[in-house]
Amino acid sequence: MIRRIGQRTLQLENRPFLLAHAAAVGKKEGEGPLGAQFDFVTEDDRMGQKSWELAESELQKTAIETALSKAGLQKGDLDMILAGDLLNQCIGSFLASMQSDVPYLGQYGACSTMAQGLALGACLVEGGAARRLVASASSHFCSAERQYRFPLAYGGQRTPTAQWTATAAGAAVLGGQGSGHIRITHALFGKMVEMGVKDANNMGAAMAPAAYDTLSTLLADLGAQPADFDCIVTGDLGHVGADILLTLLREDKIDLSPVYSDCGSLLFGDGQDAHAGGSGCGCSAAVLCGPLLRDMQAGKIRRLVFAGTGAMMSPTSVQQGQPIAGICHAVVIERSGA
């Protein structure tokens, strides 16, 4: 029951239910402007584990288990888990679900991972391949710094365009049947767009053209204007990438600014020294599965576009001077009923 609209947008006729959601974050994230709207805030970013990678795994596991508890479900009620993170071979995610005894699909889309998991998961539920599944994503500042840059003790300087990898995780339970009001109606899988950006400390510039491609295509396919949505949110372009996106769309006479936000810009406050904002798979996952979906539940948001953006790179590709491609996947989430 999936119908293609226009160039690339998929319309989900049965509109899978978003049954429950949960967000777990670190201490710095909990001290930010959204802190009160997360389900779990740790006082110890190590999460009692012996490594940062295991700490990230524990954070994602917490988000998944909290979402399942809110849905009144156990892991055994799931047909699949779709999860991803920034680490090599997605070890944070597979360790979080290794003991679940549930079929597992590892996802990698950098910061677009949560949107990718939701889009793919909604299609799997719509097509009958799964009755219920979880889509989740995580990141951890310390594990990402160790992999992508330098050990924390090195004390390297961060450029003004750099973003702060969020210690955070989000999880959403999708199902073909339910009694909730929040449903996924459309999905659009993004194309990789590469515009020659090679600076790993300016991911916003690398990702903004992909966000432009996805959002302009989605609006054209739906015959919609930005005002047809209560909120259009990207994650995570940060301050720099968000400004570029708005500029690109204005050149097409599309003014996104009245309904636009970026998860990387929302997560941290001005006094938290996050430079260009937050990033990492867990940033958009936690902002969506925390404050945004809470607002949908409360009826403050009725129609939302969640457009996850990712910088497709690795430490090796950056060291070899390869350009960074951006990607952006999008889902339309709607609230119906009372």
PDB file of C-alpha atoms in Angstrom, residues 35-284:
ATOM      1  CA  GLY A  35      16.478  19.277  29.385  1.00  0.00           C
ATOM      2  CA  ALA A  36      13.121  18.960  31.149  1.00  0.00           C
ATOM      3  CA  GLN A  37      11.538  17.332  28.094  1.00  0.00           C
ATOM      4  CA  PHE A  38      13.750  14.246  27.936  1.00  0.00           C
ATOM      5  CA  ASP A  39      12.725  10.967  29.564  1.00  0.00           C
ATOM      6  CA  PHE A  40      16.131  10.248  31.090  1.00  0.00           C
ATOM      7  CA  VAL A  41      19.101  12.479  31.950  1.00  0.00           C
ATOM      8  CA  THR A  42      22.229  10.809  33.297  1.00  0.00           C
ATOM      9  CA  GLU A  43      24.442  12.468  35.883  1.00  0.00           C
ATOM     10  CA  ASP A  44      27.341  10.265  34.767  1.00  0.00           C
ATOM     11  CA  ASP A  45      28.083  10.217  31.033  1.00  0.00           C
ATOM     12  CA  ARG A  46      30.064   7.025  31.635  1.00  0.00           C
ATOM     13  CA  MET A  47      26.765   5.323  32.598  1.00  0.00           C
ATOM     14  CA  GLY A  48      28.697   3.096  35.028  1.00  0.00           C
ATOM     15  CA  GLN A  49      30.475   1.369  32.110  1.00  0.00           C
ATOM     16  CA  LYS A  50      34.182   0.724  31.571  1.00  0.00           C
ATOM     17  CA  SER A  51      34.345   2.462  28.180  1.00  0.00           C
ATOM     18  CA  TRP A  52      32.661   5.353  26.363  1.00  0.00           C
ATOM     19  CA  GLU A  53      31.428   2.968  23.674  1.00  0.00           C
ATOM     20  CA  LEU A  54      29.673   0.804  26.258  1.00  0.00           C
ATOM     21  CA  ALA A  55      28.254   3.959  27.825  1.00  0.00           C
ATOM     22  CA  GLU A  56      26.699   4.925  24.489  1.00  0.00           C
ATOM     23  CA  SER A  57      25.297   1.418  24.144  1.00  0.00           C
ATOM     24  CA  GLU A  58      23.723   1.691  27.596  1.00  0.00           C
ATOM     25  CA  LEU A  59      22.208   5.068  26.707  1.00  0.00           C
ATOM     26  CA  GLN A  60      20.587   3.651  23.567  1.00  0.00           C
ATOM     27  CA  LYS A  61      19.356   0.608  25.470  1.00  0.00           C
ATOM     28  CA  THR A  62      17.753   2.959  28.016  1.00  0.00           C
ATOM     29  CA  ALA A  63      15.918   4.838  25.271  1.00  0.00           C
ATOM     30  CA  ILE A  64      14.651   1.633  23.665  1.00  0.00           C
ATOM     31  CA  GLU A  65      13.500   0.072  26.930  1.00  0.00           C
ATOM     32  CA  THR A  66      11.794   3.299  28.016  1.00  0.00           C
ATOM     33  CA  ALA A  67       9.916   3.582  24.714  1.00  0.00           C
ATOM     34  CA  LEU A  68       8.800  -0.046  24.945  1.00  0.00           C
ATOM     35  CA  SER A  69       7.644   0.454  28.524  1.00  0.00           C
ATOM     36  CA  LYS A  70       5.578   3.477  27.483  1.00  0.00           C
ATOM     37  CA  ALA A  71       3.993   1.353  24.727  1.00  0.00           C
ATOM     38  CA  GLY A  72       3.262  -1.487  27.172  1.00  0.00           C
ATOM     39  CA  LEU A  73       5.464  -3.835  25.161  1.00  0.00           C
ATOM     40  CA  GLN A  74       8.425  -6.151  25.695  1.00  0.00           C
ATOM     41  CA  LYS A  75      11.332  -6.671  23.300  1.00  0.00           C
ATOM     42  CA  GLY A  76       9.803 -10.033  22.406  1.00  0.00           C
ATOM     43  CA  ASP A  77       6.789  -8.196  20.975  1.00  0.00           C
ATOM     44  CA  LEU A  78       8.981  -6.680  18.263  1.00  0.00           C
ATOM     45  CA  ASP A  79       9.611  -8.104  14.835  1.00  0.00           C
ATOM     46  CA  MET A  80      12.678  -5.934  14.205  1.00  0.00           C
ATOM     47  CA  ILE A  81      15.041  -3.371  15.669  1.00  0.00           C
ATOM     48  CA  LEU A  82      16.490  -0.754  13.299  1.00  0.00           C
ATOM     49  CA  ALA A  83      19.334   1.088  15.009  1.00  0.00           C
ATOM     50  CA  GLY A  84      22.498   2.995  14.238  1.00  0.00           C
ATOM     51  CA  ASP A  85      25.223   5.289  15.526  1.00  0.00           C
ATOM     52  CA  LEU A  86      28.493   6.931  14.448  1.00  0.00           C
ATOM     53  CA  LEU A  87      30.910   4.241  15.570  1.00  0.00           C
ATOM     54  CA  ASN A  88      32.746   1.710  13.417  1.00  0.00           C
ATOM     55  CA  GLN A  89      30.426  -1.175  12.548  1.00  0.00           C
ATOM     56  CA  CYS A  90      27.698   0.570  14.611  1.00  0.00           C
ATOM     57  CA  ILE A  91      28.964  -1.130  17.753  1.00  0.00           C
ATOM     58  CA  GLY A  92      26.988   1.144  20.067  1.00  0.00           C
ATOM     59  CA  SER A  93      23.761  -0.077  18.515  1.00  0.00           C
ATOM     60  CA  PHE A  94      24.469  -3.756  18.108  1.00  0.00           C
ATOM     61  CA  LEU A  95      25.701  -4.007  21.688  1.00  0.00           C
ATOM     62  CA  ALA A  96      22.508  -2.281  22.865  1.00  0.00           C
ATOM     63  CA  SER A  97      20.346  -4.921  21.163  1.00  0.00           C
ATOM     64  CA  MET A  98      22.662  -7.952  21.199  1.00  0.00           C
ATOM     65  CA  GLN A  99      20.721  -9.739  23.947  1.00  0.00           C
ATOM     66  CA  SER A 100      17.260  -8.789  22.645  1.00  0.00           C
ATOM     67  CA  ASP A 101      16.672 -11.969  20.591  1.00  0.00           C
ATOM     68  CA  VAL A 102      14.982  -9.769  17.969  1.00  0.00           C
ATOM     69  CA  PRO A 103      15.994  -9.470  14.280  1.00  0.00           C
ATOM     70  CA  TYR A 104      18.325  -6.490  13.945  1.00  0.00           C
ATOM     71  CA  LEU A 105      19.049  -4.175  11.025  1.00  0.00           C
ATOM     72  CA  GLY A 106      22.027  -1.867  11.533  1.00  0.00           C
ATOM     73  CA  GLN A 107      21.614   1.619  10.072  1.00  0.00           C
ATOM     74  CA  TYR A 108      24.234   4.136   9.053  1.00  0.00           C
ATOM     75  CA  GLY A 109      23.335   7.568   7.778  1.00  0.00           C
ATOM     76  CA  ALA A 110      25.505   9.665  10.124  1.00  0.00           C
ATOM     77  CA  CYS A 111      23.239  12.314  11.686  1.00  0.00           C
ATOM     78  CA  SER A 112      20.399  11.266   9.334  1.00  0.00           C
ATOM     79  CA  THR A 113      20.243   7.796  10.923  1.00  0.00           C
ATOM     80  CA  MET A 114      17.054   8.347  12.946  1.00  0.00           C
ATOM     81  CA  ALA A 115      15.179   9.687   9.930  1.00  0.00           C
ATOM     82  CA  GLN A 116      16.486   6.802   7.821  1.00  0.00           C
ATOM     83  CA  GLY A 117      15.340   4.267  10.421  1.00  0.00           C
ATOM     84  CA  LEU A 118      11.901   5.841  10.709  1.00  0.00           C
ATOM     85  CA  ALA A 119      11.444   6.005   6.934  1.00  0.00           C
ATOM     86  CA  LEU A 120      12.596   2.418   6.372  1.00  0.00           C
ATOM     87  CA  GLY A 121      10.705   1.164   9.419  1.00  0.00           C
ATOM     88  CA  ALA A 122       7.481   2.837   8.295  1.00  0.00           C
ATOM     89  CA  CYS A 123       7.822   1.195   4.870  1.00  0.00           C
ATOM     90  CA  LEU A 124       8.429  -2.222   6.464  1.00  0.00           C
ATOM     91  CA  VAL A 125       5.336  -1.862   8.649  1.00  0.00           C
ATOM     92  CA  GLU A 126       3.276  -0.504   5.751  1.00  0.00           C
ATOM     93  CA  GLY A 127       4.313  -3.417   3.544  1.00  0.00           C
ATOM     94  CA  GLY A 128       3.535  -6.043   6.193  1.00  0.00           C
ATOM     95  CA  ALA A 129       7.126  -7.140   6.769  1.00  0.00           C
ATOM     96  CA  ALA A 130       6.819  -6.148  10.436  1.00  0.00           C
ATOM     97  CA  ARG A 131       3.878  -5.726  12.795  1.00  0.00           C
ATOM     98  CA  ARG A 132       5.884  -3.721  15.312  1.00  0.00           C
ATOM     99  CA  LEU A 133       9.465  -2.480  15.331  1.00  0.00           C
ATOM    100  CA  VAL A 134      11.760   0.007  17.020  1.00  0.00           C
ATOM    101  CA  ALA A 135      13.810   2.644  15.229  1.00  0.00           C
ATOM    102  CA  SER A 136      16.594   4.129  17.337  1.00  0.00           C
ATOM    103  CA  ALA A 137      19.866   6.024  17.101  1.00  0.00           C
ATOM    104  CA  SER A 138      22.553   7.247  19.477  1.00  0.00           C
ATOM    105  CA  SER A 139      25.799   9.166  19.763  1.00  0.00           C
ATOM    106  CA  HIS A 140      28.223  10.020  22.558  1.00  0.00           C
ATOM    107  CA  PHE A 141      30.589  12.968  22.653  1.00  0.00           C
ATOM    108  CA  CYS A 142      33.511  10.991  24.054  1.00  0.00           C
ATOM    109  CA  SER A 143      33.204   7.945  21.800  1.00  0.00           C
ATOM    110  CA  ALA A 144      32.854  10.131  18.699  1.00  0.00           C
ATOM    111  CA  GLU A 145      35.806  12.352  19.637  1.00  0.00           C
ATOM    112  CA  ARG A 146      37.987   9.283  20.099  1.00  0.00           C
ATOM    113  CA  GLN A 147      37.045   7.926  16.656  1.00  0.00           C
ATOM    114  CA  TYR A 148      36.833  11.044  14.516  1.00  0.00           C
ATOM    115  CA  ARG A 149      39.277  13.504  16.046  1.00  0.00           C
ATOM    116  CA  PHE A 150      41.637  13.198  19.004  1.00  0.00           C
ATOM    117  CA  PRO A 151      41.568  11.755  22.536  1.00  0.00           C
ATOM    118  CA  LEU A 152      39.913  14.264  24.855  1.00  0.00           C
ATOM    119  CA  ALA A 153      43.153  14.813  26.774  1.00  0.00           C
ATOM    120  CA  TYR A 154      44.759  16.192  23.614  1.00  0.00           C
ATOM    121  CA  GLY A 155      42.835  19.447  24.073  1.00  0.00           C
ATOM    122  CA  GLY A 156      42.582  20.323  20.369  1.00  0.00           C
ATOM    123  CA  GLN A 157      41.008  23.657  19.426  1.00  0.00           C
ATOM    124  CA  ARG A 158      37.582  23.612  17.792  1.00  0.00           C
ATOM    125  CA  THR A 159      36.768  25.977  14.943  1.00  0.00           C
ATOM    126  CA  PRO A 160      33.692  28.273  15.081  1.00  0.00           C
ATOM    127  CA  THR A 161      31.923  26.126  12.456  1.00  0.00           C
ATOM    128  CA  ALA A 162      32.425  22.907  14.451  1.00  0.00           C
ATOM    129  CA  GLN A 163      29.465  21.203  16.113  1.00  0.00           C
ATOM    130  CA  TRP A 164      29.299  19.377  19.444  1.00  0.00           C
ATOM    131  CA  THR A 165      28.493  15.672  19.218  1.00  0.00           C
ATOM    132  CA  ALA A 166      25.503  15.044  21.477  1.00  0.00           C
ATOM    133  CA  THR A 167      25.546  12.397  24.175  1.00  0.00           C
ATOM    134  CA  ALA A 168      22.009  11.291  23.456  1.00  0.00           C
ATOM    135  CA  ALA A 169      19.731   8.565  22.137  1.00  0.00           C
ATOM    136  CA  GLY A 170      16.180   8.373  20.878  1.00  0.00           C
ATOM    137  CA  ALA A 171      13.850   5.472  20.143  1.00  0.00           C
ATOM    138  CA  ALA A 172      10.417   5.220  18.536  1.00  0.00           C
ATOM    139  CA  VAL A 173       8.075   2.225  18.407  1.00  0.00           C
ATOM    140  CA  LEU A 174       6.169   1.817  15.125  1.00  0.00           C
ATOM    141  CA  GLY A 175       3.211  -0.470  14.564  1.00  0.00           C
ATOM    142  CA  GLY A 176       0.596  -1.324  11.982  1.00  0.00           C
ATOM    143  CA  GLN A 177      -2.179  -1.148  14.558  1.00  0.00           C
ATOM    144  CA  GLY A 178      -2.708   1.077  17.547  1.00  0.00           C
ATOM    145  CA  SER A 179      -4.900   3.521  19.336  1.00  0.00           C
ATOM    146  CA  GLY A 180      -2.579   6.545  19.238  1.00  0.00           C
ATOM    147  CA  HIS A 181      -2.957   9.740  17.275  1.00  0.00           C
ATOM    148  CA  ILE A 182       0.579  10.094  15.834  1.00  0.00           C
ATOM    149  CA  ARG A 183       1.176   8.451  12.461  1.00  0.00           C
ATOM    150  CA  ILE A 184       3.739   8.496   9.656  1.00  0.00           C
ATOM    151  CA  THR A 185       2.128   9.446   6.349  1.00  0.00           C
ATOM    152  CA  HIS A 186       5.011   9.983   3.904  1.00  0.00           C
ATOM    153  CA  ALA A 187       8.678   9.128   3.505  1.00  0.00           C
ATOM    154  CA  LEU A 188      11.385  10.379   1.174  1.00  0.00           C
ATOM    155  CA  PHE A 189      14.792   8.748   0.908  1.00  0.00           C
ATOM    156  CA  GLY A 190      17.505  11.260   0.097  1.00  0.00           C
ATOM    157  CA  LYS A 191      20.234  11.307  -2.507  1.00  0.00           C
ATOM    158  CA  MET A 192      23.868  11.975  -1.714  1.00  0.00           C
ATOM    159  CA  VAL A 193      24.784  15.508  -2.742  1.00  0.00           C
ATOM    160  CA  GLU A 194      28.460  16.474  -2.892  1.00  0.00           C
ATOM    161  CA  MET A 195      29.493  20.098  -3.450  1.00  0.00           C
ATOM    162  CA  GLY A 196      33.221  19.892  -2.831  1.00  0.00           C
ATOM    163  CA  VAL A 197      33.273  20.556   0.933  1.00  0.00           C
ATOM    164  CA  LYS A 198      36.257  18.819   2.545  1.00  0.00           C
ATOM    165  CA  ASP A 199      36.342  20.459   5.976  1.00  0.00           C
ATOM    166  CA  ALA A 200      35.202  17.935   8.604  1.00  0.00           C
ATOM    167  CA  ASN A 201      34.776  20.851  11.011  1.00  0.00           C
ATOM    168  CA  ASN A 202      32.094  22.406   8.801  1.00  0.00           C
ATOM    169  CA  MET A 203      29.566  19.626   8.400  1.00  0.00           C
ATOM    170  CA  GLY A 204      26.668  22.086   8.164  1.00  0.00           C
ATOM    171  CA  ALA A 205      27.986  23.363   4.830  1.00  0.00           C
ATOM    172  CA  ALA A 206      28.423  19.787   3.569  1.00  0.00           C
ATOM    173  CA  MET A 207      24.879  18.740   4.513  1.00  0.00           C
ATOM    174  CA  ALA A 208      22.828  21.838   3.628  1.00  0.00           C
ATOM    175  CA  PRO A 209      22.658  21.156  -0.158  1.00  0.00           C
ATOM    176  CA  ALA A 210      21.249  17.667   0.526  1.00  0.00           C
ATOM    177  CA  ALA A 211      18.633  19.135   2.865  1.00  0.00           C
ATOM    178  CA  TYR A 212      17.740  21.624   0.132  1.00  0.00           C
ATOM    179  CA  ASP A 213      17.358  18.812  -2.413  1.00  0.00           C
ATOM    180  CA  THR A 214      15.164  16.680  -0.135  1.00  0.00           C
ATOM    181  CA  LEU A 215      12.911  19.433   1.201  1.00  0.00           C
ATOM    182  CA  SER A 216      12.379  21.137  -2.151  1.00  0.00           C
ATOM    183  CA  THR A 217      11.560  17.741  -3.712  1.00  0.00           C
ATOM    184  CA  LEU A 218       9.163  16.846  -0.890  1.00  0.00           C
ATOM    185  CA  LEU A 219       7.287  20.139  -1.137  1.00  0.00           C
ATOM    186  CA  ALA A 220       7.054  19.847  -4.928  1.00  0.00           C
ATOM    187  CA  ASP A 221       5.910  16.206  -4.819  1.00  0.00           C
ATOM    188  CA  LEU A 222       3.193  17.024  -2.267  1.00  0.00           C
ATOM    189  CA  GLY A 223       2.195  20.266  -3.977  1.00  0.00           C
ATOM    190  CA  ALA A 224       2.704  21.858  -0.559  1.00  0.00           C
ATOM    191  CA  GLN A 225       3.977  25.116   0.877  1.00  0.00           C
ATOM    192  CA  PRO A 226       5.942  25.444   4.131  1.00  0.00           C
ATOM    193  CA  ALA A 227       2.845  26.955   5.758  1.00  0.00           C
ATOM    194  CA  ASP A 228       1.036  23.631   5.272  1.00  0.00           C
ATOM    195  CA  PHE A 229       3.153  22.263   8.142  1.00  0.00           C
ATOM    196  CA  ASP A 230       3.339  23.345  11.760  1.00  0.00           C
ATOM    197  CA  CYS A 231       7.036  22.519  11.924  1.00  0.00           C
ATOM    198  CA  ILE A 232       9.775  21.540   9.473  1.00  0.00           C
ATOM    199  CA  VAL A 233      12.870  20.442  11.348  1.00  0.00           C
ATOM    200  CA  THR A 234      16.285  19.310  10.138  1.00  0.00           C
ATOM    201  CA  GLY A 235      18.879  17.495  12.152  1.00  0.00           C
ATOM    202  CA  ASP A 236      21.634  18.412  12.408  1.00  0.00           C
ATOM    203  CA  LEU A 237      22.712  21.313  10.238  1.00  0.00           C
ATOM    204  CA  GLY A 238      23.550  23.530  13.196  1.00  0.00           C
ATOM    205  CA  HIS A 239      23.599  27.311  12.919  1.00  0.00           C
ATOM    206  CA  VAL A 240      25.857  27.425   9.836  1.00  0.00           C
ATOM    207  CA  GLY A 241      24.070  24.782   7.775  1.00  0.00           C
ATOM    208  CA  ALA A 242      20.617  26.062   8.718  1.00  0.00           C
ATOM    209  CA  ASP A 243      21.474  29.531   7.389  1.00  0.00           C
ATOM    210  CA  ILE A 244      22.757  28.014   4.139  1.00  0.00           C
ATOM    211  CA  LEU A 245      19.586  25.935   3.738  1.00  0.00           C
ATOM    212  CA  LEU A 246      17.303  28.936   4.213  1.00  0.00           C
ATOM    213  CA  THR A 247      19.362  30.917   1.688  1.00  0.00           C
ATOM    214  CA  LEU A 248      19.204  28.143  -0.924  1.00  0.00           C
ATOM    215  CA  LEU A 249      15.436  27.819  -0.575  1.00  0.00           C
ATOM    216  CA  ARG A 250      14.913  31.593  -0.732  1.00  0.00           C
ATOM    217  CA  GLU A 251      16.605  31.544  -4.135  1.00  0.00           C
ATOM    218  CA  ASP A 252      13.663  29.334  -5.212  1.00  0.00           C
ATOM    219  CA  LYS A 253      11.273  31.801  -3.534  1.00  0.00           C
ATOM    220  CA  ILE A 254      10.538  29.325  -0.735  1.00  0.00           C
ATOM    221  CA  ASP A 255      10.562  30.927   2.713  1.00  0.00           C
ATOM    222  CA  LEU A 256      10.966  28.148   5.272  1.00  0.00           C
ATOM    223  CA  SER A 257      11.819  30.399   8.206  1.00  0.00           C
ATOM    224  CA  PRO A 258       8.324  30.795   9.799  1.00  0.00           C
ATOM    225  CA  VAL A 259       8.066  27.039  10.496  1.00  0.00           C
ATOM    226  CA  TYR A 260      11.709  25.961  10.471  1.00  0.00           C
ATOM    227  CA  SER A 261      13.962  24.681  13.253  1.00  0.00           C
ATOM    228  CA  ASP A 262      17.120  22.588  13.399  1.00  0.00           C
ATOM    229  CA  CYS A 263      17.725  20.011  16.125  1.00  0.00           C
ATOM    230  CA  GLY A 264      21.387  20.963  16.375  1.00  0.00           C
ATOM    231  CA  SER A 265      20.437  24.574  17.026  1.00  0.00           C
ATOM    232  CA  LEU A 266      17.763  23.634  19.574  1.00  0.00           C
ATOM    233  CA  LEU A 267      19.673  21.213  21.794  1.00  0.00           C
ATOM    234  CA  PHE A 268      22.198  23.526  23.439  1.00  0.00           C
ATOM    235  CA  GLY A 269      21.903  27.017  24.862  1.00  0.00           C
ATOM    236  CA  ASP A 270      24.050  29.987  23.861  1.00  0.00           C
ATOM    237  CA  GLY A 271      26.147  29.716  27.015  1.00  0.00           C
ATOM    238  CA  GLN A 272      27.053  26.035  26.609  1.00  0.00           C
ATOM    239  CA  ASP A 273      29.997  26.485  24.224  1.00  0.00           C
ATOM    240  CA  ALA A 274      28.643  24.185  21.526  1.00  0.00           C
ATOM    241  CA  HIS A 275      29.931  26.539  18.792  1.00  0.00           C
ATOM    242  CA  ALA A 276      27.741  25.902  15.695  1.00  0.00           C
ATOM    243  CA  GLY A 277      25.322  23.652  17.612  1.00  0.00           C
ATOM    244  CA  GLY A 278      24.778  19.982  18.260  1.00  0.00           C
ATOM    245  CA  SER A 279      25.385  17.009  15.971  1.00  0.00           C
ATOM    246  CA  GLY A 280      25.567  13.234  16.064  1.00  0.00           C
ATOM    247  CA  CYS A 281      22.954  10.532  15.457  1.00  0.00           C
ATOM    248  CA  GLY A 282      21.578  11.000  18.951  1.00  0.00           C
ATOM    249  CA  CYS A 283      20.992  14.755  18.606  1.00  0.00           C
ATOM    250  CA  SER A 284      18.052  14.679  16.186  1.00  0.00           C
TER     251      SER A 284
END
